[in-house]
Structures are given as structure tokens and as C-alpha cells.
């Protein structure tokens, strides 16, 4: 998932990945669980990601400035399992950049909003001119063609067979989806007089 802002709503593009704790073996008949906390070391991830990213940029005709740092940050953290990790990410995906509860006041062309400091977990406030605040928010609107979330691997739309195989192997039982009551359908079909 693409995340474009910090807690202070500054422009800070970064991505969050949901990585399963295993995968199908080469014969695609067994689920292999990953032991340990991480799949690989963060430093190695940073080097490989940087190399592949720059190669794809160059192949597309784009280049980084000559003074771009050669060391990139790859912060791998275990943030939870299952529902808790997905709930954390969903808040950023569907809530938007500004939570209305964090807007404290709008007076005399000045906007005051609060944010939670990540290290201290304390709320702090920022007051700025309305145009500066609008710019702070609008810089997170994605350009045409960009998406906030993409699915890969067995969650990709073209991997239905693999997903069903995994569900069978892991004995996943999904609750049936809710259907509208029959009366709702009848009300939609009855012509208006």
C-alpha cells in the first residue's frame, strides 16, 4: 500500500507490505511456514530494492539526480498478525489524509490540527494559514493512474486458483456473504405510481 504522508501530514512517500508467513512449495501441494521473525535482513532489502527501482526507472527513461544518496532506508518491522495488521493499514487506506477529529479549529484563515507524535504518543498541534494547510493536504492526492493499494501473489485478481488451493490446504472456511432480504428486492421491482 502506498502511503504518502507522515503523522504531521508532510510529504513522506513510503510503502507498506503485507507479507504472508509462508508460501506454497515448488510442487504447489504444501504450505511451507517461514520460521523466524523476518524473511530477510533490512539492509539487504534496501540494496536490492534500490537496485531494482533504479533499473526500472532507467528502463522507463527516468534518472535520479547524481547526488542521490546511495543508502536507502528499508525499515522492516513486525507490526502484528492477521486482523490487527490489516486493520492498521485499512485506517490509512480508507480514512484519507485528514481525520475530521484531528481538525481543532478554523479561525481567521488559520487552521489548527492535531497529530500524535510517534515516539512519545502525545498529541501535538500545528496552526498554519489555510492555504498552507490546503497544500499540506493536496500534495497527497495521487496522480492519474496511481493506486493506493495493489495485490500481488495469491491475492492478485488472476490468482483465484492458487487462492482456492491455499484455502483447501489450510482448511480456511469463509463465512457466506450477506444477501439482501427478499422484501428489499420486491421494493425495487414494484413500479412507482
PDB file of C-alpha atoms in Angstrom:
ATOM      1  CA  UNK A   1       0.000   0.000   0.000  1.00  0.00           C
ATOM      2  CA  UNK A   2       1.296   3.435  -0.957  1.00  0.00           C
ATOM      3  CA  UNK A   3       1.346   5.851   1.952  1.00  0.00           C
ATOM      4  CA  UNK A   4       2.285   9.452   1.136  1.00  0.00           C
ATOM      5  CA  UNK A   5       2.290  11.266   4.459  1.00  0.00           C
ATOM      6  CA  UNK A   6       3.839  11.362   7.886  1.00  0.00           C
ATOM      7  CA  UNK A   7       1.829  11.937  11.051  1.00  0.00           C
ATOM      8  CA  UNK A   8       2.370  15.690  10.589  1.00  0.00           C
ATOM      9  CA  UNK A   9       0.856  15.344   7.070  1.00  0.00           C
ATOM     10  CA  UNK A  10       4.220  16.172   5.496  1.00  0.00           C
ATOM     11  CA  UNK A  11       5.067  14.626   2.124  1.00  0.00           C
ATOM     12  CA  UNK A  12       6.754  11.347   3.037  1.00  0.00           C
ATOM     13  CA  UNK A  13       6.104   8.684   0.381  1.00  0.00           C
ATOM     14  CA  UNK A  14       6.651   5.108   1.505  1.00  0.00           C
ATOM     15  CA  UNK A  15       5.049   1.709   1.070  1.00  0.00           C
ATOM     16  CA  UNK A  16       3.661  -0.871   3.459  1.00  0.00           C
ATOM     17  CA  UNK A  17       3.719  -4.523   2.502  1.00  0.00           C
ATOM     18  CA  UNK A  18       1.701  -7.374   3.930  1.00  0.00           C
ATOM     19  CA  UNK A  19       3.894 -10.452   3.740  1.00  0.00           C
ATOM     20  CA  UNK A  20       2.460 -13.899   4.478  1.00  0.00           C
ATOM     21  CA  UNK A  21       4.291 -16.104   6.960  1.00  0.00           C
ATOM     22  CA  UNK A  22       4.901 -18.755   4.310  1.00  0.00           C
ATOM     23  CA  UNK A  23       4.042 -19.886   0.819  1.00  0.00           C
ATOM     24  CA  UNK A  24       3.403 -22.830  -1.465  1.00  0.00           C
ATOM     25  CA  UNK A  25       6.317 -25.172  -2.102  1.00  0.00           C
ATOM     26  CA  UNK A  26       7.589 -25.742  -5.662  1.00  0.00           C
ATOM     27  CA  UNK A  27       5.191 -28.628  -6.250  1.00  0.00           C
ATOM     28  CA  UNK A  28       2.356 -26.289  -5.138  1.00  0.00           C
ATOM     29  CA  UNK A  29       0.960 -29.022  -2.914  1.00  0.00           C
ATOM     30  CA  UNK A  30       2.115 -27.948   0.554  1.00  0.00           C
ATOM     31  CA  UNK A  31       2.193 -24.780   2.595  1.00  0.00           C
ATOM     32  CA  UNK A  32       5.680 -24.007   3.911  1.00  0.00           C
ATOM     33  CA  UNK A  33       5.765 -21.807   7.012  1.00  0.00           C
ATOM     34  CA  UNK A  34       8.600 -19.323   7.415  1.00  0.00           C
ATOM     35  CA  UNK A  35      10.468 -19.703  10.682  1.00  0.00           C
ATOM     36  CA  UNK A  36      11.872 -16.673  12.469  1.00  0.00           C
ATOM     37  CA  UNK A  37      10.683 -13.097  12.624  1.00  0.00           C
ATOM     38  CA  UNK A  38      11.759 -11.778   9.200  1.00  0.00           C
ATOM     39  CA  UNK A  39      12.160 -13.090   5.675  1.00  0.00           C
ATOM     40  CA  UNK A  40      15.485 -11.297   5.144  1.00  0.00           C
ATOM     41  CA  UNK A  41      17.738  -8.601   6.586  1.00  0.00           C
ATOM     42  CA  UNK A  42      16.583  -4.993   6.160  1.00  0.00           C
ATOM     43  CA  UNK A  43      19.976  -3.815   4.845  1.00  0.00           C
ATOM     44  CA  UNK A  44      19.888  -6.409   2.065  1.00  0.00           C
ATOM     45  CA  UNK A  45      16.310  -5.471   1.245  1.00  0.00           C
ATOM     46  CA  UNK A  46      17.312  -1.802   0.886  1.00  0.00           C
ATOM     47  CA  UNK A  47      20.136  -2.634  -1.539  1.00  0.00           C
ATOM     48  CA  UNK A  48      18.062  -4.974  -3.699  1.00  0.00           C
ATOM     49  CA  UNK A  49      15.042  -2.649  -3.752  1.00  0.00           C
ATOM     50  CA  UNK A  50      17.203   0.375  -4.662  1.00  0.00           C
ATOM     51  CA  UNK A  51      18.929  -1.537  -7.470  1.00  0.00           C
ATOM     52  CA  UNK A  52      15.677  -2.827  -8.988  1.00  0.00           C
ATOM     53  CA  UNK A  53      13.939   0.532  -8.582  1.00  0.00           C
ATOM     54  CA  UNK A  54      16.730   2.451 -10.333  1.00  0.00           C
ATOM     55  CA  UNK A  55      16.945  -0.168 -13.115  1.00  0.00           C
ATOM     56  CA  UNK A  56      13.207   0.181 -13.794  1.00  0.00           C
ATOM     57  CA  UNK A  57      13.470   3.987 -13.707  1.00  0.00           C
ATOM     58  CA  UNK A  58      16.298   3.921 -16.252  1.00  0.00           C
ATOM     59  CA  UNK A  59      14.405   1.460 -18.461  1.00  0.00           C
ATOM     60  CA  UNK A  60      11.481   3.914 -18.459  1.00  0.00           C
ATOM     61  CA  UNK A  61      13.723   6.833 -19.433  1.00  0.00           C
ATOM     62  CA  UNK A  62      13.916   8.474 -15.974  1.00  0.00           C
ATOM     63  CA  UNK A  63      17.070   9.068 -13.952  1.00  0.00           C
ATOM     64  CA  UNK A  64      17.836  10.087 -10.392  1.00  0.00           C
ATOM     65  CA  UNK A  65      19.968  13.180  -9.762  1.00  0.00           C
ATOM     66  CA  UNK A  66      23.710  12.458  -9.465  1.00  0.00           C
ATOM     67  CA  UNK A  67      23.774  13.471  -5.783  1.00  0.00           C
ATOM     68  CA  UNK A  68      21.068  10.989  -4.743  1.00  0.00           C
ATOM     69  CA  UNK A  69      22.100   9.042  -1.656  1.00  0.00           C
ATOM     70  CA  UNK A  70      23.298   5.506  -2.323  1.00  0.00           C
ATOM     71  CA  UNK A  71      21.917   4.229   1.003  1.00  0.00           C
ATOM     72  CA  UNK A  72      18.163   3.851   1.264  1.00  0.00           C
ATOM     73  CA  UNK A  73      16.045   3.137   4.315  1.00  0.00           C
ATOM     74  CA  UNK A  74      14.284  -0.198   4.446  1.00  0.00           C
ATOM     75  CA  UNK A  75      12.565  -0.381   7.796  1.00  0.00           C
ATOM     76  CA  UNK A  76      11.244  -3.900   8.318  1.00  0.00           C
ATOM     77  CA  UNK A  77       9.045  -4.148  11.374  1.00  0.00           C
ATOM     78  CA  UNK A  78       6.734  -6.839  12.607  1.00  0.00           C
ATOM     79  CA  UNK A  79       3.541  -4.848  13.263  1.00  0.00           C
ATOM     80  CA  UNK A  80       1.114  -7.595  14.069  1.00  0.00           C
ATOM     81  CA  UNK A  81      -0.596 -10.664  12.768  1.00  0.00           C
ATOM     82  CA  UNK A  82      -3.735 -11.046  10.713  1.00  0.00           C
ATOM     83  CA  UNK A  83      -6.585  -8.745  11.596  1.00  0.00           C
ATOM     84  CA  UNK A  84      -4.593  -6.266  13.707  1.00  0.00           C
ATOM     85  CA  UNK A  85      -2.065  -5.580  10.933  1.00  0.00           C
ATOM     86  CA  UNK A  86      -4.757  -5.306   8.252  1.00  0.00           C
ATOM     87  CA  UNK A  87      -6.899  -3.035  10.435  1.00  0.00           C
ATOM     88  CA  UNK A  88      -3.906  -0.733  10.981  1.00  0.00           C
ATOM     89  CA  UNK A  89      -3.301  -0.461   7.229  1.00  0.00           C
ATOM     90  CA  UNK A  90      -7.001  -0.136   6.378  1.00  0.00           C
ATOM     91  CA  UNK A  91      -7.235   3.005   8.513  1.00  0.00           C
ATOM     92  CA  UNK A  92      -4.750   4.733   6.210  1.00  0.00           C
ATOM     93  CA  UNK A  93      -6.231   3.297   3.039  1.00  0.00           C
ATOM     94  CA  UNK A  94      -9.861   4.259   3.576  1.00  0.00           C
ATOM     95  CA  UNK A  95      -9.754   7.136   6.053  1.00  0.00           C
ATOM     96  CA  UNK A  96      -7.968   9.629   3.863  1.00  0.00           C
ATOM     97  CA  UNK A  97      -5.195  12.026   4.798  1.00  0.00           C
ATOM     98  CA  UNK A  98      -7.012  14.120   7.410  1.00  0.00           C
ATOM     99  CA  UNK A  99      -9.237  12.692  10.092  1.00  0.00           C
ATOM    100  CA  UNK A 100     -12.003  15.196  10.891  1.00  0.00           C
ATOM    101  CA  UNK A 101     -11.479  14.592  14.618  1.00  0.00           C
ATOM    102  CA  UNK A 102      -7.949  15.989  14.257  1.00  0.00           C
ATOM    103  CA  UNK A 103      -9.162  19.348  12.918  1.00  0.00           C
ATOM    104  CA  UNK A 104      -9.415  21.507  16.028  1.00  0.00           C
ATOM    105  CA  UNK A 105     -10.307  24.943  14.681  1.00  0.00           C
ATOM    106  CA  UNK A 106     -10.604  27.168  11.628  1.00  0.00           C
ATOM    107  CA  UNK A 107     -10.442  30.864  12.585  1.00  0.00           C
ATOM    108  CA  UNK A 108      -9.366  33.950  10.644  1.00  0.00           C
ATOM    109  CA  UNK A 109      -7.804  31.985   7.755  1.00  0.00           C
ATOM    110  CA  UNK A 110      -5.850  29.828  10.228  1.00  0.00           C
ATOM    111  CA  UNK A 111      -6.295  26.063  10.581  1.00  0.00           C
ATOM    112  CA  UNK A 112      -5.261  24.192  13.721  1.00  0.00           C
ATOM    113  CA  UNK A 113      -4.964  20.419  13.636  1.00  0.00           C
ATOM    114  CA  UNK A 114      -3.501  17.805  15.931  1.00  0.00           C
ATOM    115  CA  UNK A 115      -1.372  14.750  15.298  1.00  0.00           C
ATOM    116  CA  UNK A 116       0.082  12.056  17.512  1.00  0.00           C
ATOM    117  CA  UNK A 117       3.876  12.092  17.880  1.00  0.00           C
ATOM    118  CA  UNK A 118       5.086   8.579  17.037  1.00  0.00           C
ATOM    119  CA  UNK A 119       7.828   8.389  19.684  1.00  0.00           C
ATOM    120  CA  UNK A 120       6.068   9.985  22.659  1.00  0.00           C
ATOM    121  CA  UNK A 121       2.476   9.033  21.686  1.00  0.00           C
ATOM    122  CA  UNK A 122       1.490  12.554  22.808  1.00  0.00           C
ATOM    123  CA  UNK A 123      -0.783  14.798  20.754  1.00  0.00           C
ATOM    124  CA  UNK A 124       0.754  17.988  19.341  1.00  0.00           C
ATOM    125  CA  UNK A 125      -0.845  20.791  17.346  1.00  0.00           C
ATOM    126  CA  UNK A 126       0.082  22.761  14.250  1.00  0.00           C
ATOM    127  CA  UNK A 127      -1.559  26.070  13.334  1.00  0.00           C
ATOM    128  CA  UNK A 128      -0.988  27.497   9.870  1.00  0.00           C
ATOM    129  CA  UNK A 129      -2.598  29.611   7.181  1.00  0.00           C
ATOM    130  CA  UNK A 130      -5.487  27.906   5.382  1.00  0.00           C
ATOM    131  CA  UNK A 131      -3.667  27.901   2.032  1.00  0.00           C
ATOM    132  CA  UNK A 132      -0.629  26.196   3.607  1.00  0.00           C
ATOM    133  CA  UNK A 133      -2.928  23.612   5.176  1.00  0.00           C
ATOM    134  CA  UNK A 134      -4.684  23.012   1.852  1.00  0.00           C
ATOM    135  CA  UNK A 135      -1.309  22.476   0.198  1.00  0.00           C
ATOM    136  CA  UNK A 136      -0.366  20.091   3.014  1.00  0.00           C
ATOM    137  CA  UNK A 137      -3.460  18.009   2.176  1.00  0.00           C
ATOM    138  CA  UNK A 138      -3.497  18.347  -1.628  1.00  0.00           C
ATOM    139  CA  UNK A 139       0.072  17.118  -2.064  1.00  0.00           C
ATOM    140  CA  UNK A 140      -1.237  13.657  -1.107  1.00  0.00           C
ATOM    141  CA  UNK A 141      -3.752  13.454  -3.971  1.00  0.00           C
ATOM    142  CA  UNK A 142      -2.426  10.759  -6.275  1.00  0.00           C
ATOM    143  CA  UNK A 143      -1.747  11.492  -9.953  1.00  0.00           C
ATOM    144  CA  UNK A 144      -3.954   9.854 -12.553  1.00  0.00           C
ATOM    145  CA  UNK A 145      -3.106   6.161 -12.931  1.00  0.00           C
ATOM    146  CA  UNK A 146      -1.669   5.732  -9.424  1.00  0.00           C
ATOM    147  CA  UNK A 147      -3.367   3.430  -6.925  1.00  0.00           C
ATOM    148  CA  UNK A 148      -3.031   3.332  -3.153  1.00  0.00           C
ATOM    149  CA  UNK A 149      -3.212  -0.447  -2.912  1.00  0.00           C
ATOM    150  CA  UNK A 150      -2.171  -3.331  -5.153  1.00  0.00           C
ATOM    151  CA  UNK A 151      -2.495  -7.051  -4.601  1.00  0.00           C
ATOM    152  CA  UNK A 152       0.276  -9.459  -5.532  1.00  0.00           C
ATOM    153  CA  UNK A 153       0.905 -13.179  -5.256  1.00  0.00           C
ATOM    154  CA  UNK A 154      -2.029 -15.350  -4.229  1.00  0.00           C
ATOM    155  CA  UNK A 155      -4.159 -12.238  -3.539  1.00  0.00           C
ATOM    156  CA  UNK A 156      -3.853 -10.920  -7.108  1.00  0.00           C
ATOM    157  CA  UNK A 157      -7.080 -10.985  -9.109  1.00  0.00           C
ATOM    158  CA  UNK A 158      -5.630 -13.514 -11.589  1.00  0.00           C
ATOM    159  CA  UNK A 159      -4.593 -15.963  -8.859  1.00  0.00           C
ATOM    160  CA  UNK A 160      -8.028 -17.344  -7.953  1.00  0.00           C
ATOM    161  CA  UNK A 161      -6.947 -20.967  -8.495  1.00  0.00           C
ATOM    162  CA  UNK A 162      -3.917 -20.538  -6.243  1.00  0.00           C
ATOM    163  CA  UNK A 163      -6.024 -18.834  -3.563  1.00  0.00           C
ATOM    164  CA  UNK A 164      -8.611 -21.618  -3.640  1.00  0.00           C
ATOM    165  CA  UNK A 165      -5.819 -24.219  -3.410  1.00  0.00           C
ATOM    166  CA  UNK A 166      -4.419 -22.433  -0.347  1.00  0.00           C
ATOM    167  CA  UNK A 167      -7.846 -22.251   1.261  1.00  0.00           C
ATOM    168  CA  UNK A 168      -8.229 -26.019   0.798  1.00  0.00           C
ATOM    169  CA  UNK A 169      -4.721 -26.788   2.078  1.00  0.00           C
ATOM    170  CA  UNK A 170      -5.125 -24.571   5.158  1.00  0.00           C
ATOM    171  CA  UNK A 171      -8.773 -25.549   5.812  1.00  0.00           C
ATOM    172  CA  UNK A 172      -9.975 -21.960   5.506  1.00  0.00           C
ATOM    173  CA  UNK A 173     -13.742 -21.712   5.895  1.00  0.00           C
ATOM    174  CA  UNK A 174     -15.183 -18.399   4.791  1.00  0.00           C
ATOM    175  CA  UNK A 175     -18.481 -17.145   6.166  1.00  0.00           C
ATOM    176  CA  UNK A 176     -21.146 -16.846   3.473  1.00  0.00           C
ATOM    177  CA  UNK A 177     -21.646 -13.321   2.203  1.00  0.00           C
ATOM    178  CA  UNK A 178     -24.732 -11.499   3.391  1.00  0.00           C
ATOM    179  CA  UNK A 179     -27.619 -11.206   0.975  1.00  0.00           C
ATOM    180  CA  UNK A 180     -30.370  -8.618   0.968  1.00  0.00           C
ATOM    181  CA  UNK A 181     -33.726  -9.786   2.297  1.00  0.00           C
ATOM    182  CA  UNK A 182     -36.329 -10.709  -0.321  1.00  0.00           C
ATOM    183  CA  UNK A 183     -38.504  -7.709   0.629  1.00  0.00           C
ATOM    184  CA  UNK A 184     -35.744  -5.332  -0.466  1.00  0.00           C
ATOM    185  CA  UNK A 185     -35.742  -6.850  -3.935  1.00  0.00           C
ATOM    186  CA  UNK A 186     -39.535  -6.674  -4.172  1.00  0.00           C
ATOM    187  CA  UNK A 187     -39.491  -2.998  -3.216  1.00  0.00           C
ATOM    188  CA  UNK A 188     -37.007  -2.315  -6.013  1.00  0.00           C
ATOM    189  CA  UNK A 189     -39.088  -4.141  -8.626  1.00  0.00           C
ATOM    190  CA  UNK A 190     -42.513  -2.608  -7.812  1.00  0.00           C
ATOM    191  CA  UNK A 191     -43.158   0.296 -10.237  1.00  0.00           C
ATOM    192  CA  UNK A 192     -43.812   3.736  -8.813  1.00  0.00           C
ATOM    193  CA  UNK A 193     -47.287   5.193  -9.405  1.00  0.00           C
TER     194      UNK A 193
END
